PDB file of C-alpha atoms in Angstrom:
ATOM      1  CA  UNK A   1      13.568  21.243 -12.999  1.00  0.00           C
ATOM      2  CA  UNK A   2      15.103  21.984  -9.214  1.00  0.00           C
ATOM      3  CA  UNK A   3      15.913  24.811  -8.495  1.00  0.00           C
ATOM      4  CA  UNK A   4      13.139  26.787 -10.617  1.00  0.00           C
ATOM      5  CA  UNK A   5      10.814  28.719  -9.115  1.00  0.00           C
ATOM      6  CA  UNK A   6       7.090  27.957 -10.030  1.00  0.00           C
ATOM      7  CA  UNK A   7       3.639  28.297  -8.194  1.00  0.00           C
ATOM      8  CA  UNK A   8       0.868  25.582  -7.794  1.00  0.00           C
ATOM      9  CA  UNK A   9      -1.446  27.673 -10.362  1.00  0.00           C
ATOM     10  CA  UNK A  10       1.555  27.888 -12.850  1.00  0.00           C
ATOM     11  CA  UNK A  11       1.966  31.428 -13.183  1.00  0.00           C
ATOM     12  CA  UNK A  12       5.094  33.289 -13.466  1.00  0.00           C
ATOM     13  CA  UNK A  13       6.931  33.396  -9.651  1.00  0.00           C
ATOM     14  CA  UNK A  14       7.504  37.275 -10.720  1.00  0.00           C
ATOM     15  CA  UNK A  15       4.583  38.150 -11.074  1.00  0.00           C
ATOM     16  CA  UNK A  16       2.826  40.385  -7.749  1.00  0.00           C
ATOM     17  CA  UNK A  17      -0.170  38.556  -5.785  1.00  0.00           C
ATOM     18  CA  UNK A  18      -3.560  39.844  -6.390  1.00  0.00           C
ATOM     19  CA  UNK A  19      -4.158  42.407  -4.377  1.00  0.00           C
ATOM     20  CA  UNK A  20      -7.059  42.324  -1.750  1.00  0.00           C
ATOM     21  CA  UNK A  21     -10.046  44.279  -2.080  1.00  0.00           C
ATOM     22  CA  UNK A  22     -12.602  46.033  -0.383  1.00  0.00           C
ATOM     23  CA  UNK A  23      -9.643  45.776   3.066  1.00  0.00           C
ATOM     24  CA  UNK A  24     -10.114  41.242   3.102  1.00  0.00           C
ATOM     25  CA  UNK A  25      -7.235  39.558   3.456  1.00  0.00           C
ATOM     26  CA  UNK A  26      -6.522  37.572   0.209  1.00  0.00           C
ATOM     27  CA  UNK A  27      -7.828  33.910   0.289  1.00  0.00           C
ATOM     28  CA  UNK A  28      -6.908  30.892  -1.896  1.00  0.00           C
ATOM     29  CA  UNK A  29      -3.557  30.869  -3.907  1.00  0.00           C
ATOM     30  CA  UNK A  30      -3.284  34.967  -3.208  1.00  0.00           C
ATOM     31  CA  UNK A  31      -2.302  33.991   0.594  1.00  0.00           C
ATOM     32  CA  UNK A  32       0.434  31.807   0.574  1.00  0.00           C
ATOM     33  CA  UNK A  33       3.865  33.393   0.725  1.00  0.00           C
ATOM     34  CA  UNK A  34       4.967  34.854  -2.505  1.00  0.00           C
ATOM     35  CA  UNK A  35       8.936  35.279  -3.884  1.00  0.00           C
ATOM     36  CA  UNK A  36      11.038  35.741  -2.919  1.00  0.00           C
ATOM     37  CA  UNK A  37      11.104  32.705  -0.830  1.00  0.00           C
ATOM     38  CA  UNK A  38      12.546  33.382   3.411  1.00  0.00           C
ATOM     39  CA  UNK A  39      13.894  29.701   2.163  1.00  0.00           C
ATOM     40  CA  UNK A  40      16.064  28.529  -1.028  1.00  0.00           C
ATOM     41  CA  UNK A  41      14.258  25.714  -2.556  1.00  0.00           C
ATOM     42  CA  UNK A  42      16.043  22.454  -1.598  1.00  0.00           C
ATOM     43  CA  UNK A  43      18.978  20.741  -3.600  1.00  0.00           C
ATOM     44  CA  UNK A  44      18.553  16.515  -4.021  1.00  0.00           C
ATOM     45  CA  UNK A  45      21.220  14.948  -2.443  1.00  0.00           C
ATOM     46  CA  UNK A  46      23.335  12.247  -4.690  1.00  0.00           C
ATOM     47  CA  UNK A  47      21.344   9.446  -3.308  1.00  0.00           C
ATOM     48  CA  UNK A  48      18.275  11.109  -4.761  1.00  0.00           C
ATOM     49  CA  UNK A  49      19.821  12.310  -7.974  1.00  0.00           C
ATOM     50  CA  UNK A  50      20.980   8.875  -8.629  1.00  0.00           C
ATOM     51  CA  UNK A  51      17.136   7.161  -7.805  1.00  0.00           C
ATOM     52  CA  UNK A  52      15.848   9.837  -9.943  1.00  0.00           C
ATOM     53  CA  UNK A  53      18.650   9.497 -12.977  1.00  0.00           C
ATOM     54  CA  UNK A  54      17.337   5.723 -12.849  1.00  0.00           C
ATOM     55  CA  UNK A  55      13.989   5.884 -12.328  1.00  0.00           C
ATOM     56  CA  UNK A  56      14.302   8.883 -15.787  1.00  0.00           C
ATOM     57  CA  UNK A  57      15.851   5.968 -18.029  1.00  0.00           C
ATOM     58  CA  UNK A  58      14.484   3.000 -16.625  1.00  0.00           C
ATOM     59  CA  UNK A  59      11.536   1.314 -19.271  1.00  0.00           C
ATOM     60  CA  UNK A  60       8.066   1.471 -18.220  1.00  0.00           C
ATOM     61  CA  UNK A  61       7.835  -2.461 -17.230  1.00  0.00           C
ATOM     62  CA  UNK A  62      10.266  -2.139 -14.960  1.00  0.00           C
ATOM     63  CA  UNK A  63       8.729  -0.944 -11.766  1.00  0.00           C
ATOM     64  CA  UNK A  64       5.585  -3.526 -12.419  1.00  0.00           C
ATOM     65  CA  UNK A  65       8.149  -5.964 -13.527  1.00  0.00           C
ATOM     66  CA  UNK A  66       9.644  -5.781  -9.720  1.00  0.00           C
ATOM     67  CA  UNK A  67       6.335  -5.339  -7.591  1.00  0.00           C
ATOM     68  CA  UNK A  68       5.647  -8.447  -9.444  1.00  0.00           C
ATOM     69  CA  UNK A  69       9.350  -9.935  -8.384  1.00  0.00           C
ATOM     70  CA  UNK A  70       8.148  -8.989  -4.916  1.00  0.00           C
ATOM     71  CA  UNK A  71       4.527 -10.775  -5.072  1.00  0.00           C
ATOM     72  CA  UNK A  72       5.991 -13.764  -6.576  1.00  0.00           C
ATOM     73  CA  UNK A  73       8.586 -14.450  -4.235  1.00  0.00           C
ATOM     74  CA  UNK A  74       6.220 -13.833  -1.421  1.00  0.00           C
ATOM     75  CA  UNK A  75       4.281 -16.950  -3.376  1.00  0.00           C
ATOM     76  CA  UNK A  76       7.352 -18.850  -3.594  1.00  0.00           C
ATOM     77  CA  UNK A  77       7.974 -18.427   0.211  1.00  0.00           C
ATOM     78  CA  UNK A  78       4.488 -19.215   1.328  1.00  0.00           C
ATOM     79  CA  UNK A  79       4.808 -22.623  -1.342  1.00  0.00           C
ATOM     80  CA  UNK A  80       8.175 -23.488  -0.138  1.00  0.00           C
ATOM     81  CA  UNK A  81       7.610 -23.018   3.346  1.00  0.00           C
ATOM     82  CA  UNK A  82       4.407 -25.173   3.634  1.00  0.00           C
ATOM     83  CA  UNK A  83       3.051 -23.286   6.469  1.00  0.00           C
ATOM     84  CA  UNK A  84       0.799 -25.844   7.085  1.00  0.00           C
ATOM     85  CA  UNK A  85       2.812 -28.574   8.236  1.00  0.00           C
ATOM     86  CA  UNK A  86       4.689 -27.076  11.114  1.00  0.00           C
ATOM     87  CA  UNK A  87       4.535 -29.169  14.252  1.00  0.00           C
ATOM     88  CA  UNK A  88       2.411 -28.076  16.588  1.00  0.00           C
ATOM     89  CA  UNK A  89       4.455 -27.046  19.471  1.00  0.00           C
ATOM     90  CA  UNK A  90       6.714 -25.570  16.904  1.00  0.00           C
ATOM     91  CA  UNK A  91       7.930 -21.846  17.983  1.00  0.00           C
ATOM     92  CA  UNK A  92       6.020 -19.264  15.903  1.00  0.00           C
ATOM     93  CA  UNK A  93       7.226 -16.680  13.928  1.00  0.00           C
ATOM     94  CA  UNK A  94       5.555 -13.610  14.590  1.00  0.00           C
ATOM     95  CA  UNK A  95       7.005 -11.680  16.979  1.00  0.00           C
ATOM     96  CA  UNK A  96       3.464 -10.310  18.767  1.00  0.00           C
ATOM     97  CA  UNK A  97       2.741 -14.475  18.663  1.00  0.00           C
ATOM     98  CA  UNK A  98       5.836 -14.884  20.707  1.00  0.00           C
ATOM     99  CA  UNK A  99       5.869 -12.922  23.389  1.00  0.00           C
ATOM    100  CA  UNK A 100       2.018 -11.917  24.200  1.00  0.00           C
ATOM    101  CA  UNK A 101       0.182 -15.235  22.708  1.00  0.00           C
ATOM    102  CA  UNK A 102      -2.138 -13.531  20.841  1.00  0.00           C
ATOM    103  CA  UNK A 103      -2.992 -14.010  17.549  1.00  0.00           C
ATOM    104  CA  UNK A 104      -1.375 -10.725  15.525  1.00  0.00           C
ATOM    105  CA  UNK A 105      -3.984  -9.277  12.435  1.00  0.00           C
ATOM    106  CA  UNK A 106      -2.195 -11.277   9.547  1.00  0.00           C
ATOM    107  CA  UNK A 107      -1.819 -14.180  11.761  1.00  0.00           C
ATOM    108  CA  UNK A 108      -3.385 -17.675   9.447  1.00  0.00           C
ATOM    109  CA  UNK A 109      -2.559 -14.959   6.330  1.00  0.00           C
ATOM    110  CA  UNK A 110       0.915 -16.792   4.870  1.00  0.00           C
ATOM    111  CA  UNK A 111      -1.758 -20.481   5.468  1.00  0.00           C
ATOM    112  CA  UNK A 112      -4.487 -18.771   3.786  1.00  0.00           C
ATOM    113  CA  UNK A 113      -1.584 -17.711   1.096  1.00  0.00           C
ATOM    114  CA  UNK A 114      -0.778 -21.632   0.515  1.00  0.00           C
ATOM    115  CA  UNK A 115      -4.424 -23.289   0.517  1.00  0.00           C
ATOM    116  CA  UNK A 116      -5.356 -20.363  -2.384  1.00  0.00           C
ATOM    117  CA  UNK A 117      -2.662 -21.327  -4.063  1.00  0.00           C
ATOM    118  CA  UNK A 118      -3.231 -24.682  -3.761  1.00  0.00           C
ATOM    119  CA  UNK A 119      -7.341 -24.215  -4.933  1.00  0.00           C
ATOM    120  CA  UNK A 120      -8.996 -24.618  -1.247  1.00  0.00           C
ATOM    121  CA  UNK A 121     -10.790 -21.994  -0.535  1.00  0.00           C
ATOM    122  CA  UNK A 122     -12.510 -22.632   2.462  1.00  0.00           C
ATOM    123  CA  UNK A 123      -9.438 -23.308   3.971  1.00  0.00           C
ATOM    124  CA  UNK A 124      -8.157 -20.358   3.241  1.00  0.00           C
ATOM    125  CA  UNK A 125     -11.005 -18.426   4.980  1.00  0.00           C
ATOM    126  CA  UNK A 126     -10.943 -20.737   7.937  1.00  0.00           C
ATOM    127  CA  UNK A 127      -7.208 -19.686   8.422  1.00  0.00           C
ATOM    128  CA  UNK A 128      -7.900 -15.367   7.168  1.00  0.00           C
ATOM    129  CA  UNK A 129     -11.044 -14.101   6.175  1.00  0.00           C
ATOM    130  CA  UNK A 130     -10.306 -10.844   5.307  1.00  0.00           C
ATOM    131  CA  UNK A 131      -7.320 -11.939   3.094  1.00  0.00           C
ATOM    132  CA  UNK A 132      -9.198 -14.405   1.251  1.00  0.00           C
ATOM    133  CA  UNK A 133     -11.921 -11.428   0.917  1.00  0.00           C
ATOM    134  CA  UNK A 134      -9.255  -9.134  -0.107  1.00  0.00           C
ATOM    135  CA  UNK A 135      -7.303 -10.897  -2.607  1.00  0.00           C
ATOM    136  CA  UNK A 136      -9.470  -9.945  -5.388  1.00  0.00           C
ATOM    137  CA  UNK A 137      -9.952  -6.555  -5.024  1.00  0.00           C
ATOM    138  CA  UNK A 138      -5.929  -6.207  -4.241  1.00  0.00           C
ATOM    139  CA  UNK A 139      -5.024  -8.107  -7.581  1.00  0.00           C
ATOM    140  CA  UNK A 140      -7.529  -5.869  -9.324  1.00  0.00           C
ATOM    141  CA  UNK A 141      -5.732  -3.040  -8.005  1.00  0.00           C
ATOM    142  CA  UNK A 142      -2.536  -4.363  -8.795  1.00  0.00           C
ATOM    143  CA  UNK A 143      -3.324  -5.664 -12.409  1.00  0.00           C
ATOM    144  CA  UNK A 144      -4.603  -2.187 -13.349  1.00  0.00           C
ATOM    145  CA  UNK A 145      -1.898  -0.293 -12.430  1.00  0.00           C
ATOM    146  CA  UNK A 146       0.845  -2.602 -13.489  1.00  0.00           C
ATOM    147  CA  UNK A 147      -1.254  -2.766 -17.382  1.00  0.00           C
ATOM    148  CA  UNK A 148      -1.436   0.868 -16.813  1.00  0.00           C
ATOM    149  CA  UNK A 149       2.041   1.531 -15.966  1.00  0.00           C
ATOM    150  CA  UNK A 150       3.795  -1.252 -18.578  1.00  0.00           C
ATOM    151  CA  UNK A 151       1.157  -1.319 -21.589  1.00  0.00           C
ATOM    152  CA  UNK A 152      -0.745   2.098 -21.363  1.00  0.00           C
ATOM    153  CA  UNK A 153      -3.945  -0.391 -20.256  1.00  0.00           C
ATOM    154  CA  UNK A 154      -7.265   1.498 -19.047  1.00  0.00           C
ATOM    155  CA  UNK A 155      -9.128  -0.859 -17.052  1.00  0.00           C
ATOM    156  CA  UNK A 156     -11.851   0.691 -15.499  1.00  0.00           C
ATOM    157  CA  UNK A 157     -10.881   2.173 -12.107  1.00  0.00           C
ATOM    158  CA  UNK A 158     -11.879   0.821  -8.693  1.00  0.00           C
ATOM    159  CA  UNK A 159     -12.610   3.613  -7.004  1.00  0.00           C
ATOM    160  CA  UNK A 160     -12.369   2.721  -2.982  1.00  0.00           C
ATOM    161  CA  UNK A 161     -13.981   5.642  -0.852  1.00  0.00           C
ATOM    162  CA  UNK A 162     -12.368   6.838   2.081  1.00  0.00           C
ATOM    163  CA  UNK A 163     -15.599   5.266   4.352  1.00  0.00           C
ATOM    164  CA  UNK A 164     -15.135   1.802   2.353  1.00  0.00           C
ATOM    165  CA  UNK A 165     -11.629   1.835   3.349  1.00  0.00           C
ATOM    166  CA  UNK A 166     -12.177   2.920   7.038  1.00  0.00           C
ATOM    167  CA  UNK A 167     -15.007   0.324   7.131  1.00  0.00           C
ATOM    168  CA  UNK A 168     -12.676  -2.661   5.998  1.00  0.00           C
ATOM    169  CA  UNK A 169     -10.020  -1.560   8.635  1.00  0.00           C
ATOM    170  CA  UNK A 170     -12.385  -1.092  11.272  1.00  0.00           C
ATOM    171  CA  UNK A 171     -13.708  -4.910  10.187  1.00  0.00           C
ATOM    172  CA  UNK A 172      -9.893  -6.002  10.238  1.00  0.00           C
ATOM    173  CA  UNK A 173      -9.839  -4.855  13.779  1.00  0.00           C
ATOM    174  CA  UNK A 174     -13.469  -6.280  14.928  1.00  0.00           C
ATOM    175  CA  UNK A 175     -11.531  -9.553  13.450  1.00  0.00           C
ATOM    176  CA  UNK A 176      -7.995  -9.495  15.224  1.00  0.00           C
ATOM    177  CA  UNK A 177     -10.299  -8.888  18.716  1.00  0.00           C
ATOM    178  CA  UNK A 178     -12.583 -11.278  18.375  1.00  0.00           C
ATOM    179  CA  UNK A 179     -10.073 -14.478  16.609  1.00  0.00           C
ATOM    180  CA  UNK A 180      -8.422 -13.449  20.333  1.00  0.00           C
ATOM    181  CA  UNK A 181     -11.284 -13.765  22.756  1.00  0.00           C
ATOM    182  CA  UNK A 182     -11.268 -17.206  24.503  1.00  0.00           C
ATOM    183  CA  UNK A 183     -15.025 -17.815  24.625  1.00  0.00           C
ATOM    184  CA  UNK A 184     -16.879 -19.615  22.306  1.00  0.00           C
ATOM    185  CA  UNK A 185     -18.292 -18.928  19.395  1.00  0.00           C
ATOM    186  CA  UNK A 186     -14.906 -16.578  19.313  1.00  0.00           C
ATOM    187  CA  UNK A 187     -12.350 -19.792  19.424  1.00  0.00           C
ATOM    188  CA  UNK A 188     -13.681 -21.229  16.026  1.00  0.00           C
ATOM    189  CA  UNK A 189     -11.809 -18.496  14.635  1.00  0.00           C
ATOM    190  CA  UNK A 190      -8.433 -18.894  16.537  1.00  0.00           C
ATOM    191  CA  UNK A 191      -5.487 -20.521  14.395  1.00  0.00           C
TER     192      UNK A 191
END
């Protein structure tokens, strides 16, 4: 596996370029730098070797098994924690909070966690929109891939454009500037 020496096109390394014709430089595959290499093709170091040795004879539930680990104790945090009975003039805990005042762009998201958990809804949006908006789509995501990954599952794929994506983080942002601005109708949405 390391160490061999393969193209992207999976032809022999050995075997000579096409040649150009008519005098044009080659394009495509035919003008990237052919063997032998001016570099030898790197060696994993034993930290690699061992996450690869692991990942080679680990089952396939495993890696879903521990994103889900991850996601559940993020719930058990946000349940334990009851975010939404600190005292008011309690110190916050988000560092851009602290030391500017300003509301950060997951700032309301570990409340919004707790009140969908919990059933409310319009709580939840009151505290982060764009979570509560998000949610679905990102346990979509994360239920196909995890059914894909542990039972072979093939859920039809949500297929998220580059300009959908851009437009939700250019949203996100419209959202952490305005939740921040002190006039009104702007301070409904400060938390």
């Amino acid at each position: 596996m390391y160490g061999e020496r393969v193209t992207s096109v999976d032809r022999q390394a050995e075997q000579a370029p096409p040649a150009a014709t008519d005098g044009q430089p080659p394009v495509g595959p035919a003008a990237w730098p052919h063997p032998p290499y001016p570099y030898p093709a790197p060696q994993p170091d034993r930290f690699s070797r061992f996450v690869l040795r692991v990942h080679d004879r680990s089952p396939r539930w495993a890696l879903p098994l521990a994103a889900l680990g991850c996601v559940g104790m993020g719930m058990a945090y946000a349940l334990l924690s009851d975010p939404t009975r600190s005292d008011p003039d309690a110190a916050p805990s988000c560092l851009l909070k602290l030391t500017t005042g300003l509301d950060c762009p997951g700032c309301g998201g570990t409340r919004a966690l707790w009140y969908v958990l919990h059933g409310d809804l319009p709580a939840a949006a009151r505290h982060h929109f764009l979570f509560v908006f998000a949610l679905p789509f990102l346990a979509y995501l994360f239920v196909s891939w995890a059914g894909n990954r542990a039972f072979g599952w093939r859920l039809p794929e949500l297929r998220l454009s580059s300009r959908v994506l851009a437009g939700f983080l250019v949203a996100w942002l419209v959202f952490s500037v305005a939740r921040n601005l002190p006039w009104a109708p702007f301070t409904a949405l400060y938390v």
